[in-house]
């Protein structure tokens, strides 16, 4: 009873601020916002859905939430894969009306955007000015937002050269979840006389506090992002390994990094099974069945001048063809409708279609994701460990799920010694399979954490599994809680993540010995 009246009162006060069009407690709205792309989770209905347009409105909503002690969860595009942007009860803040481009500063190479803008919209505008943020955001970038990318420490296209989304962030404007709904800016913009042209040098790096935080430390309303002149000369080449053996991948990746350097925009390795699956579904098949001998390297190069690009192309060919471990590959060997690599042109559409087109080929419903980063020298070992885990734990997988990690050998190279291993397992949105799926999902993530992996989007399932694996020391966990308490004294923003349910809750009861 008390809860109903609290929610009703809060609703009324929010309506006074936003007007009737941008707040709802209707069932069809709650249902529409009840999921991410994460079948293992049950549908979860928020009490109130709000769509603020300005930072000040967000701040007012936060004050009301504190007044009635109602929890809140921020949401951008809702393209999360790990239960991050839904809320059981409480207030769900849909930030997609905060989608303005406030400034594109070509002289000083930065831009200011609302955190609810999608990658697709922002990059299309930047392209017109010959500019880019370097990293192009995630595969879901036509729907996913900048705020989601910063909060999920997203890896995406061109991450090999430009890093993760937080790596291009010069600062943020954030509403803290405290009773005053305090608005702060970080980076150079924390100097109220400065433009957000750099990240460090005015105060400690408080931007980092909000990066990869899965929305538990504050509600990001504006982002200050680095800009780069978009190198106009780009090329892509594919090379297939002659054997289905990952032992050479590290060596080749390492060499490309060293010798092609800044020309290397993106480096991915796609598993051979991807080509078999795509071939099975291709309409315009070549007459000869493709000979798929191993994984395929996709190498994207970029340069400011065609002559420089030609050198990069030559160097790449030299590295790839040395020792006869790969051969040049063309997508036309699988699908006659695909363009030859010599005719390849960069388009945003192709980038953002990639995941939908290829990752969704199989296994169906493969979205209990376990994507994680490992040190590149441990690539082969980590891929083997993943395969071994699936074989050993075969009986614990949900029924009909393939007992192997399709795409667990899909790799994306990042700057320095980082590499992403993309992977996951199938999940059904059915009550009978939910517990089995959740159990093996968490167990697999714990296994990865214990071989030293670092994940990126953490949402609920991954952040909780990291705690279960015992990754955080008691000292770190105390520090973490103290930092959160400083910005969120009533513990209202994004509960449940990291197995945090209150500041007194003992996280050690969630430790799991496998
Ligand atoms: C087909 C597909 C492909 C994908 N490809 C990739 C990929 O290549 N790389 C990758 O990293 N991810 C990928 N993802 C996962 C996901 O889409 C991305 O991580 C994306 O960046 C999430 O953005 P979003 O706006 O949808 O965030 P949401 O799902 O809305 O939110 C993600 C998290 O951020 C928090 N949050 C969102 N906005 C804010 C804000 N303004 N302030 C504070 N907290 C906030 C939420 O509470 C939640 O915890 C993919 C997903 C799909 C479905």
GROMACS .gro file of C-alpha atoms in nm, residues 62-500:
model
  439
   62UNK     CA    1   1.655   1.225  -0.929
   63UNK     CA    2   1.542   1.459  -0.650
   64UNK     CA    3   1.194   1.305  -0.658
   65UNK     CA    4   1.334   0.951  -0.658
   66UNK     CA    5   1.539   1.041  -0.349
   67UNK     CA    6   1.240   1.200  -0.179
   68UNK     CA    7   1.036   0.878  -0.216
   69UNK     CA    8   1.336   0.640  -0.203
   70UNK     CA    9   1.251   0.483  -0.538
   71UNK     CA   10   1.533   0.319  -0.730
   72UNK     CA   11   1.627   0.425  -1.085
   73UNK     CA   12   1.790   0.262  -1.388
   74UNK     CA   13   1.921   0.464  -1.684
   75UNK     CA   14   1.862   0.332  -2.034
   76UNK     CA   15   1.997   0.439  -2.372
   77UNK     CA   16   1.919   0.226  -2.675
   78UNK     CA   17   1.833  -0.078  -2.462
   79UNK     CA   18   2.061  -0.291  -2.684
   80UNK     CA   19   2.235  -0.435  -2.378
   81UNK     CA   20   2.299  -0.810  -2.381
   82UNK     CA   21   2.349  -0.870  -2.010
   83UNK     CA   22   2.041  -0.738  -1.830
   84UNK     CA   23   2.178  -0.387  -1.777
   85UNK     CA   24   1.907  -0.144  -1.875
   86UNK     CA   25   1.582  -0.285  -1.742
   87UNK     CA   26   1.432  -0.227  -1.402
   88UNK     CA   27   1.215  -0.444  -1.179
   89UNK     CA   28   0.992  -0.174  -1.028
   90UNK     CA   29   1.131   0.174  -0.980
   91UNK     CA   30   1.192   0.444  -1.240
   92UNK     CA   31   1.335   0.361  -1.581
   93UNK     CA   32   1.496   0.667  -1.740
   94UNK     CA   33   1.486   0.644  -2.120
   95UNK     CA   34   1.747   0.901  -2.228
   96UNK     CA   35   1.693   0.887  -2.604
   97UNK     CA   36   1.538   1.233  -2.620
   98UNK     CA   37   1.875   1.371  -2.511
   99UNK     CA   38   1.994   1.324  -2.868
  100UNK     CA   39   2.129   1.664  -2.967
  101UNK     CA   40   2.466   1.748  -3.116
  102UNK     CA   41   2.558   2.057  -2.917
  103UNK     CA   42   2.887   2.134  -3.086
  104UNK     CA   43   3.121   1.994  -3.349
  105UNK     CA   44   3.450   2.171  -3.300
  106UNK     CA   45   3.662   2.099  -3.605
  107UNK     CA   46   3.937   2.339  -3.494
  108UNK     CA   47   3.992   2.180  -3.155
  109UNK     CA   48   3.893   1.824  -3.250
  110UNK     CA   49   3.612   1.758  -3.003
  111UNK     CA   50   3.236   1.739  -3.005
  112UNK     CA   51   2.964   1.772  -2.742
  113UNK     CA   52   2.663   1.545  -2.774
  114UNK     CA   53   2.364   1.442  -2.568
  115UNK     CA   54   2.422   1.095  -2.424
  116UNK     CA   55   2.099   0.966  -2.577
  117UNK     CA   56   2.213   1.019  -2.936
  118UNK     CA   57   2.276   0.703  -3.139
  119UNK     CA   58   2.609   0.626  -3.303
  120UNK     CA   59   2.434   0.616  -3.639
  121UNK     CA   60   2.296   0.971  -3.605
  122UNK     CA   61   2.613   1.121  -3.462
  123UNK     CA   62   2.853   0.963  -3.710
  124UNK     CA   63   2.636   1.054  -4.008
  125UNK     CA   64   2.664   1.421  -3.906
  126UNK     CA   65   3.037   1.398  -3.839
  127UNK     CA   66   3.098   1.231  -4.176
  128UNK     CA   67   2.957   1.537  -4.354
  129UNK     CA   68   3.244   1.735  -4.202
  130UNK     CA   69   3.509   1.470  -4.277
  131UNK     CA   70   3.537   1.393  -3.906
  132UNK     CA   71   3.502   1.078  -3.697
  133UNK     CA   72   3.521   0.969  -3.336
  134UNK     CA   73   3.757   0.694  -3.453
  135UNK     CA   74   3.579   0.409  -3.281
  136UNK     CA   75   3.243   0.376  -3.451
  137UNK     CA   76   3.054   0.224  -3.159
  138UNK     CA   77   2.907  -0.124  -3.128
  139UNK     CA   78   2.743  -0.351  -3.383
  140UNK     CA   79   2.411  -0.227  -3.249
  141UNK     CA   80   2.512   0.134  -3.326
  142UNK     CA   81   2.206   0.236  -3.524
  143UNK     CA   82   2.005   0.191  -3.203
  144UNK     CA   83   2.265   0.206  -2.927
  145UNK     CA   84   2.360   0.538  -2.772
  146UNK     CA   85   2.679   0.715  -2.674
  147UNK     CA   86   2.572   0.698  -2.307
  148UNK     CA   87   2.535   0.320  -2.336
  149UNK     CA   88   2.875   0.296  -2.507
  150UNK     CA   89   3.049   0.492  -2.230
  151UNK     CA   90   2.869   0.300  -1.955
  152UNK     CA   91   2.940  -0.040  -2.114
  153UNK     CA   92   3.302   0.046  -2.206
  154UNK     CA   93   3.202  -0.064  -2.551
  155UNK     CA   94   3.434  -0.220  -2.802
  156UNK     CA   95   3.339  -0.176  -3.163
  157UNK     CA   96   3.442  -0.113  -3.517
  158UNK     CA   97   3.784   0.051  -3.552
  159UNK     CA   98   3.865  -0.033  -3.189
  160UNK     CA   99   4.194  -0.188  -3.302
  161UNK     CA  100   4.325   0.162  -3.368
  162UNK     CA  101   4.107   0.389  -3.154
  163UNK     CA  102   4.036   0.175  -2.848
  164UNK     CA  103   3.721   0.147  -2.640
  165UNK     CA  104   3.450   0.414  -2.627
  166UNK     CA  105   3.584   0.555  -2.295
  167UNK     CA  106   3.921   0.601  -2.468
  168UNK     CA  107   3.776   0.876  -2.686
  169UNK     CA  108   3.598   1.046  -2.396
  170UNK     CA  109   3.728   1.385  -2.280
  171UNK     CA  110   3.471   1.421  -2.006
  172UNK     CA  111   3.103   1.395  -1.926
  173UNK     CA  112   2.823   1.593  -1.776
  174UNK     CA  113   2.659   1.372  -1.512
  175UNK     CA  114   2.366   1.396  -1.277
  176UNK     CA  115   2.467   1.235  -0.948
  177UNK     CA  116   2.196   1.018  -0.789
  178UNK     CA  117   2.209   1.211  -0.459
  179UNK     CA  118   1.915   1.397  -0.296
  180UNK     CA  119   2.017   1.724  -0.469
  181UNK     CA  120   2.042   1.570  -0.816
  182UNK     CA  121   2.380   1.742  -0.839
  183UNK     CA  122   2.505   1.819  -1.190
  184UNK     CA  123   2.881   1.803  -1.249
  185UNK     CA  124   3.116   1.811  -1.548
  186UNK     CA  125   3.445   1.624  -1.565
  187UNK     CA  126   3.767   1.663  -1.766
  188UNK     CA  127   3.874   2.012  -1.876
  189UNK     CA  128   3.506   2.110  -1.851
  190UNK     CA  129   3.528   2.084  -1.471
  191UNK     CA  130   3.703   2.421  -1.508
  192UNK     CA  131   3.395   2.633  -1.562
  193UNK     CA  132   3.595   2.872  -1.782
  194UNK     CA  133   3.729   2.600  -2.015
  195UNK     CA  134   3.590   2.421  -2.317
  196UNK     CA  135   3.606   2.038  -2.299
  197UNK     CA  136   3.914   2.014  -2.518
  198UNK     CA  137   4.109   1.769  -2.301
  199UNK     CA  138   4.055   1.520  -2.021
  200UNK     CA  139   4.339   1.562  -1.770
  201UNK     CA  140   4.500   1.852  -1.587
  202UNK     CA  141   4.221   2.025  -1.399
  203UNK     CA  142   4.145   1.769  -1.128
  204UNK     CA  143   4.190   1.396  -1.068
  205UNK     CA  144   4.035   1.198  -1.351
  206UNK     CA  145   3.675   1.179  -1.233
  207UNK     CA  146   3.563   1.093  -1.586
  208UNK     CA  147   3.691   0.741  -1.524
  209UNK     CA  148   3.449   0.702  -1.233
  210UNK     CA  149   3.162   0.698  -1.480
  211UNK     CA  150   3.322   0.493  -1.759
  212UNK     CA  151   3.219   0.127  -1.777
  213UNK     CA  152   3.009   0.182  -1.463
  214UNK     CA  153   2.697   0.022  -1.618
  215UNK     CA  154   2.502   0.319  -1.491
  216UNK     CA  155   2.560   0.272  -1.119
  217UNK     CA  156   2.757   0.591  -1.045
  218UNK     CA  157   2.555   0.862  -1.220
  219UNK     CA  158   2.329   0.946  -1.510
  220UNK     CA  159   2.542   1.074  -1.797
  221UNK     CA  160   2.365   1.349  -1.985
  222UNK     CA  161   2.632   1.496  -2.214
  223UNK     CA  162   2.954   1.352  -2.352
  224UNK     CA  163   3.262   1.541  -2.468
  225UNK     CA  164   3.429   1.323  -2.731
  226UNK     CA  165   3.756   1.334  -2.922
  227UNK     CA  166   3.736   1.393  -3.295
  228UNK     CA  167   3.978   1.281  -3.563
  229UNK     CA  168   3.996   1.383  -3.927
  230UNK     CA  169   3.859   1.073  -4.101
  231UNK     CA  170   4.141   0.926  -4.314
  232UNK     CA  171   3.978   0.919  -4.658
  233UNK     CA  172   4.175   0.627  -4.802
  234UNK     CA  173   4.060   0.291  -4.670
  235UNK     CA  174   4.098  -0.067  -4.785
  236UNK     CA  175   4.002  -0.411  -4.660
  237UNK     CA  176   4.164  -0.745  -4.727
  238UNK     CA  177   4.079  -1.098  -4.612
  239UNK     CA  178   4.314  -1.390  -4.556
  240UNK     CA  179   4.214  -1.743  -4.465
  241UNK     CA  180   4.435  -1.960  -4.246
  242UNK     CA  181   4.527  -2.279  -4.425
  243UNK     CA  182   4.464  -2.481  -4.108
  244UNK     CA  183   4.197  -2.445  -3.840
  245UNK     CA  184   4.464  -2.366  -3.588
  246UNK     CA  185   4.483  -2.048  -3.382
  247UNK     CA  186   4.847  -2.080  -3.287
  248UNK     CA  187   4.957  -1.841  -3.562
  249UNK     CA  188   4.696  -1.576  -3.492
  250UNK     CA  189   4.892  -1.406  -3.218
  251UNK     CA  190   5.212  -1.399  -3.424
  252UNK     CA  191   5.040  -1.246  -3.728
  253UNK     CA  192   4.839  -0.995  -3.523
  254UNK     CA  193   5.149  -0.891  -3.332
  255UNK     CA  194   5.343  -0.838  -3.654
  256UNK     CA  195   5.068  -0.638  -3.821
  257UNK     CA  196   5.052  -0.415  -3.517
  258UNK     CA  197   5.426  -0.362  -3.516
  259UNK     CA  198   5.483  -0.312  -3.887
  260UNK     CA  199   5.161  -0.152  -4.014
  261UNK     CA  200   5.118   0.061  -3.701
  262UNK     CA  201   4.879   0.349  -3.741
  263UNK     CA  202   4.754   0.218  -4.075
  264UNK     CA  203   4.581  -0.070  -3.901
  265UNK     CA  204   4.225   0.049  -3.843
  266UNK     CA  205   4.059  -0.283  -3.759
  267UNK     CA  206   4.177  -0.639  -3.723
  268UNK     CA  207   3.933  -0.921  -3.668
  269UNK     CA  208   3.951  -1.296  -3.698
  270UNK     CA  209   3.633  -1.479  -3.792
  271UNK     CA  210   3.595  -1.852  -3.718
  272UNK     CA  211   3.558  -2.095  -4.007
  273UNK     CA  212   3.214  -2.203  -3.892
  274UNK     CA  213   3.083  -1.854  -3.973
  275UNK     CA  214   3.155  -1.911  -4.342
  276UNK     CA  215   2.991  -2.252  -4.343
  277UNK     CA  216   2.680  -2.108  -4.182
  278UNK     CA  217   2.665  -1.808  -4.413
  279UNK     CA  218   2.714  -2.034  -4.716
  280UNK     CA  219   2.423  -2.254  -4.608
  281UNK     CA  220   2.198  -1.947  -4.610
  282UNK     CA  221   2.334  -1.775  -4.921
  283UNK     CA  222   2.092  -1.730  -5.210
  284UNK     CA  223   2.341  -1.657  -5.487
  285UNK     CA  224   2.580  -1.947  -5.424
  286UNK     CA  225   2.894  -2.004  -5.636
  287UNK     CA  226   2.882  -2.329  -5.836
  288UNK     CA  227   3.185  -2.469  -5.652
  289UNK     CA  228   3.150  -2.544  -5.280
  290UNK     CA  229   3.387  -2.313  -5.087
  291UNK     CA  230   3.697  -2.463  -4.936
  292UNK     CA  231   3.701  -2.331  -4.582
  293UNK     CA  232   4.024  -2.443  -4.420
  294UNK     CA  233   4.040  -2.213  -4.121
  295UNK     CA  234   3.956  -1.878  -3.965
  296UNK     CA  235   3.967  -1.562  -4.174
  297UNK     CA  236   4.156  -1.243  -4.092
  298UNK     CA  237   3.969  -0.925  -4.185
  299UNK     CA  238   4.222  -0.643  -4.210
  300UNK     CA  239   4.099  -0.285  -4.251
  301UNK     CA  240   4.363  -0.026  -4.336
  302UNK     CA  241   4.340   0.353  -4.351
  303UNK     CA  242   4.564   0.639  -4.459
  304UNK     CA  243   4.560   1.008  -4.538
  305UNK     CA  244   4.708   0.948  -4.884
  306UNK     CA  245   4.669   0.672  -5.145
  307UNK     CA  246   5.047   0.628  -5.166
  308UNK     CA  247   5.067   0.560  -4.793
  309UNK     CA  248   4.775   0.318  -4.819
  310UNK     CA  249   4.956   0.131  -5.096
  311UNK     CA  250   5.256   0.084  -4.867
  312UNK     CA  251   5.027  -0.050  -4.591
  313UNK     CA  252   4.864  -0.289  -4.840
  314UNK     CA  253   5.200  -0.414  -4.957
  315UNK     CA  254   5.325  -0.461  -4.602
  316UNK     CA  255   5.008  -0.648  -4.503
  317UNK     CA  256   5.035  -0.883  -4.801
  318UNK     CA  257   5.399  -0.951  -4.715
  319UNK     CA  258   5.319  -1.037  -4.351
  320UNK     CA  259   5.015  -1.247  -4.435
  321UNK     CA  260   5.177  -1.452  -4.710
  322UNK     CA  261   5.502  -1.521  -4.525
  323UNK     CA  262   5.553  -1.885  -4.421
  324UNK     CA  263   5.249  -2.001  -4.622
  325UNK     CA  264   5.006  -2.003  -4.333
  326UNK     CA  265   4.728  -1.800  -4.498
  327UNK     CA  266   4.588  -1.739  -4.846
  328UNK     CA  267   4.394  -1.437  -4.978
  329UNK     CA  268   4.020  -1.492  -4.935
  330UNK     CA  269   3.719  -1.330  -5.109
  331UNK     CA  270   3.362  -1.326  -4.978
  332UNK     CA  271   3.253  -1.414  -5.332
  333UNK     CA  272   3.379  -1.767  -5.263
  334UNK     CA  273   3.072  -1.791  -5.034
  335UNK     CA  274   2.824  -1.546  -5.182
  336UNK     CA  275   2.832  -1.407  -5.538
  337UNK     CA  276   2.644  -1.096  -5.429
  338UNK     CA  277   2.936  -0.978  -5.216
  339UNK     CA  278   3.188  -0.728  -5.355
  340UNK     CA  279   3.549  -0.816  -5.422
  341UNK     CA  280   3.785  -0.669  -5.164
  342UNK     CA  281   3.951  -0.447  -5.425
  343UNK     CA  282   3.609  -0.279  -5.476
  344UNK     CA  283   3.527  -0.257  -5.104
  345UNK     CA  284   3.418   0.088  -4.984
  346UNK     CA  285   3.362   0.184  -4.624
  347UNK     CA  286   2.997   0.248  -4.531
  348UNK     CA  287   2.844   0.292  -4.188
  349UNK     CA  288   2.555   0.071  -4.295
  350UNK     CA  289   2.781  -0.225  -4.365
  351UNK     CA  290   2.954  -0.187  -4.029
  352UNK     CA  291   2.633  -0.174  -3.831
  353UNK     CA  292   2.477  -0.462  -4.026
  354UNK     CA  293   2.768  -0.690  -3.961
  355UNK     CA  294   2.662  -0.835  -3.626
  356UNK     CA  295   2.299  -0.873  -3.721
  357UNK     CA  296   2.387  -1.038  -4.049
  358UNK     CA  297   2.660  -1.275  -3.936
  359UNK     CA  298   2.643  -1.330  -3.564
  360UNK     CA  299   2.272  -1.404  -3.577
  361UNK     CA  300   2.332  -1.683  -3.831
  362UNK     CA  301   2.384  -1.931  -3.550
  363UNK     CA  302   2.335  -2.058  -3.304
  364UNK     CA  303   1.983  -1.928  -3.292
  365UNK     CA  304   1.928  -1.727  -2.975
  366UNK     CA  305   2.298  -1.702  -2.903
  367UNK     CA  306   2.282  -1.401  -2.682
  368UNK     CA  307   2.392  -1.507  -2.337
  369UNK     CA  308   2.713  -1.335  -2.427
  370UNK     CA  309   3.047  -1.399  -2.264
  371UNK     CA  310   3.259  -1.157  -2.470
  372UNK     CA  311   3.579  -1.077  -2.286
  373UNK     CA  312   3.927  -0.937  -2.328
  374UNK     CA  313   4.248  -1.132  -2.283
  375UNK     CA  314   4.613  -1.045  -2.328
  376UNK     CA  315   4.701  -1.124  -2.691
  377UNK     CA  316   4.989  -1.354  -2.602
  378UNK     CA  317   4.734  -1.575  -2.422
  379UNK     CA  318   4.489  -1.586  -2.708
  380UNK     CA  319   4.530  -1.941  -2.823
  381UNK     CA  320   4.539  -2.072  -2.466
  382UNK     CA  321   4.219  -1.880  -2.378
  383UNK     CA  322   4.032  -2.004  -2.686
  384UNK     CA  323   4.131  -2.362  -2.595
  385UNK     CA  324   4.019  -2.310  -2.235
  386UNK     CA  325   3.679  -2.192  -2.359
  387UNK     CA  326   3.640  -2.503  -2.577
  388UNK     CA  327   3.748  -2.727  -2.290
  389UNK     CA  328   3.501  -2.562  -2.051
  390UNK     CA  329   3.213  -2.637  -2.285
  391UNK     CA  330   3.313  -2.998  -2.327
  392UNK     CA  331   3.359  -3.057  -1.955
  393UNK     CA  332   3.033  -2.890  -1.863
  394UNK     CA  333   2.827  -3.016  -2.156
  395UNK     CA  334   2.554  -3.163  -1.937
  396UNK     CA  335   2.490  -2.833  -1.764
  397UNK     CA  336   2.403  -2.642  -2.083
  398UNK     CA  337   2.039  -2.576  -2.161
  399UNK     CA  338   1.878  -2.836  -2.387
  400UNK     CA  339   1.939  -2.797  -2.760
  401UNK     CA  340   2.222  -2.554  -2.704
  402UNK     CA  341   2.525  -2.659  -2.907
  403UNK     CA  342   2.785  -2.792  -2.663
  404UNK     CA  343   3.051  -2.565  -2.807
  405UNK     CA  344   3.098  -2.191  -2.805
  406UNK     CA  345   3.012  -2.081  -3.155
  407UNK     CA  346   3.199  -1.757  -3.214
  408UNK     CA  347   3.420  -1.808  -2.913
  409UNK     CA  348   3.697  -1.788  -3.165
  410UNK     CA  349   3.579  -1.460  -3.316
  411UNK     CA  350   3.851  -1.215  -3.224
  412UNK     CA  351   3.880  -0.838  -3.231
  413UNK     CA  352   4.220  -0.687  -3.171
  414UNK     CA  353   4.238  -0.375  -2.956
  415UNK     CA  354   4.526  -0.134  -2.892
  416UNK     CA  355   4.826  -0.255  -2.694
  417UNK     CA  356   4.817  -0.619  -2.597
  418UNK     CA  357   4.439  -0.659  -2.588
  419UNK     CA  358   4.214  -0.889  -2.777
  420UNK     CA  359   3.843  -0.956  -2.748
  421UNK     CA  360   3.712  -1.310  -2.763
  422UNK     CA  361   3.353  -1.284  -2.875
  423UNK     CA  362   3.129  -1.566  -2.760
  424UNK     CA  363   2.817  -1.680  -2.590
  425UNK     CA  364   2.560  -1.948  -2.548
  426UNK     CA  365   2.197  -1.987  -2.643
  427UNK     CA  366   1.916  -1.892  -2.413
  428UNK     CA  367   1.540  -1.923  -2.430
  429UNK     CA  368   1.296  -1.677  -2.286
  430UNK     CA  369   1.109  -1.958  -2.114
  431UNK     CA  370   1.071  -2.018  -1.742
  432UNK     CA  371   1.166  -2.386  -1.764
  433UNK     CA  372   1.511  -2.317  -1.911
  434UNK     CA  373   1.590  -1.993  -1.734
  435UNK     CA  374   1.761  -2.134  -1.425
  436UNK     CA  375   1.976  -2.381  -1.620
  437UNK     CA  376   2.081  -2.112  -1.865
  438UNK     CA  377   2.159  -1.856  -1.594
  439UNK     CA  378   2.362  -2.110  -1.396
  440UNK     CA  379   2.587  -2.213  -1.684
  441UNK     CA  380   2.613  -1.853  -1.805
  442UNK     CA  381   2.743  -1.736  -1.466
  443UNK     CA  382   2.969  -2.041  -1.435
  444UNK     CA  383   3.127  -1.975  -1.775
  445UNK     CA  384   3.194  -1.612  -1.688
  446UNK     CA  385   3.346  -1.713  -1.353
  447UNK     CA  386   3.572  -1.952  -1.543
  448UNK     CA  387   3.687  -1.668  -1.773
  449UNK     CA  388   3.741  -1.430  -1.481
  450UNK     CA  389   3.961  -1.692  -1.316
  451UNK     CA  390   4.184  -1.729  -1.620
  452UNK     CA  391   4.244  -1.356  -1.597
  453UNK     CA  392   3.992  -1.220  -1.847
  454UNK     CA  393   3.854  -0.864  -1.832
  455UNK     CA  394   3.501  -0.827  -1.961
  456UNK     CA  395   3.356  -0.493  -2.076
  457UNK     CA  396   2.978  -0.460  -2.072
  458UNK     CA  397   2.901  -0.591  -1.723
  459UNK     CA  398   2.524  -0.540  -1.685
  460UNK     CA  399   2.382  -0.767  -1.422
  461UNK     CA  400   2.491  -1.116  -1.521
  462UNK     CA  401   2.858  -1.036  -1.581
  463UNK     CA  402   2.910  -0.794  -1.292
  464UNK     CA  403   2.754  -1.048  -1.055
  465UNK     CA  404   2.965  -1.335  -1.192
  466UNK     CA  405   3.285  -1.134  -1.137
  467UNK     CA  406   3.188  -1.095  -0.770
  468UNK     CA  407   3.097  -1.466  -0.746
  469UNK     CA  408   3.438  -1.563  -0.884
  470UNK     CA  409   3.604  -1.378  -0.597
  471UNK     CA  410   3.788  -1.142  -0.830
  472UNK     CA  411   3.762  -0.837  -0.604
  473UNK     CA  412   3.960  -0.824  -0.282
  474UNK     CA  413   3.772  -0.713   0.034
  475UNK     CA  414   3.971  -0.387   0.027
  476UNK     CA  415   3.868  -0.317  -0.331
  477UNK     CA  416   3.504  -0.400  -0.259
  478UNK     CA  417   3.504  -0.160   0.039
  479UNK     CA  418   3.659   0.117  -0.172
  480UNK     CA  419   3.403   0.052  -0.447
  481UNK     CA  420   3.113   0.081  -0.200
  482UNK     CA  421   3.260   0.394  -0.041
  483UNK     CA  422   3.289   0.560  -0.383
  484UNK     CA  423   2.933   0.470  -0.470
  485UNK     CA  424   2.807   0.591  -0.134
  486UNK     CA  425   2.969   0.928  -0.196
  487UNK     CA  426   2.754   0.985  -0.505
  488UNK     CA  427   2.449   0.773  -0.417
  489UNK     CA  428   2.393   0.792  -0.039
  490UNK     CA  429   2.042   0.642  -0.055
  491UNK     CA  430   2.155   0.355  -0.280
  492UNK     CA  431   1.903   0.424  -0.553
  493UNK     CA  432   2.087   0.396  -0.882
  494UNK     CA  433   2.097   0.059  -1.060
  495UNK     CA  434   2.075  -0.185  -0.769
  496UNK     CA  435   2.158  -0.559  -0.813
  497UNK     CA  436   2.459  -0.501  -1.036
  498UNK     CA  437   2.781  -0.637  -0.878
  499UNK     CA  438   2.555  -0.819  -0.626
  500UNK     CA  439   2.515  -0.487  -0.444
   0.00000   0.00000   0.00000
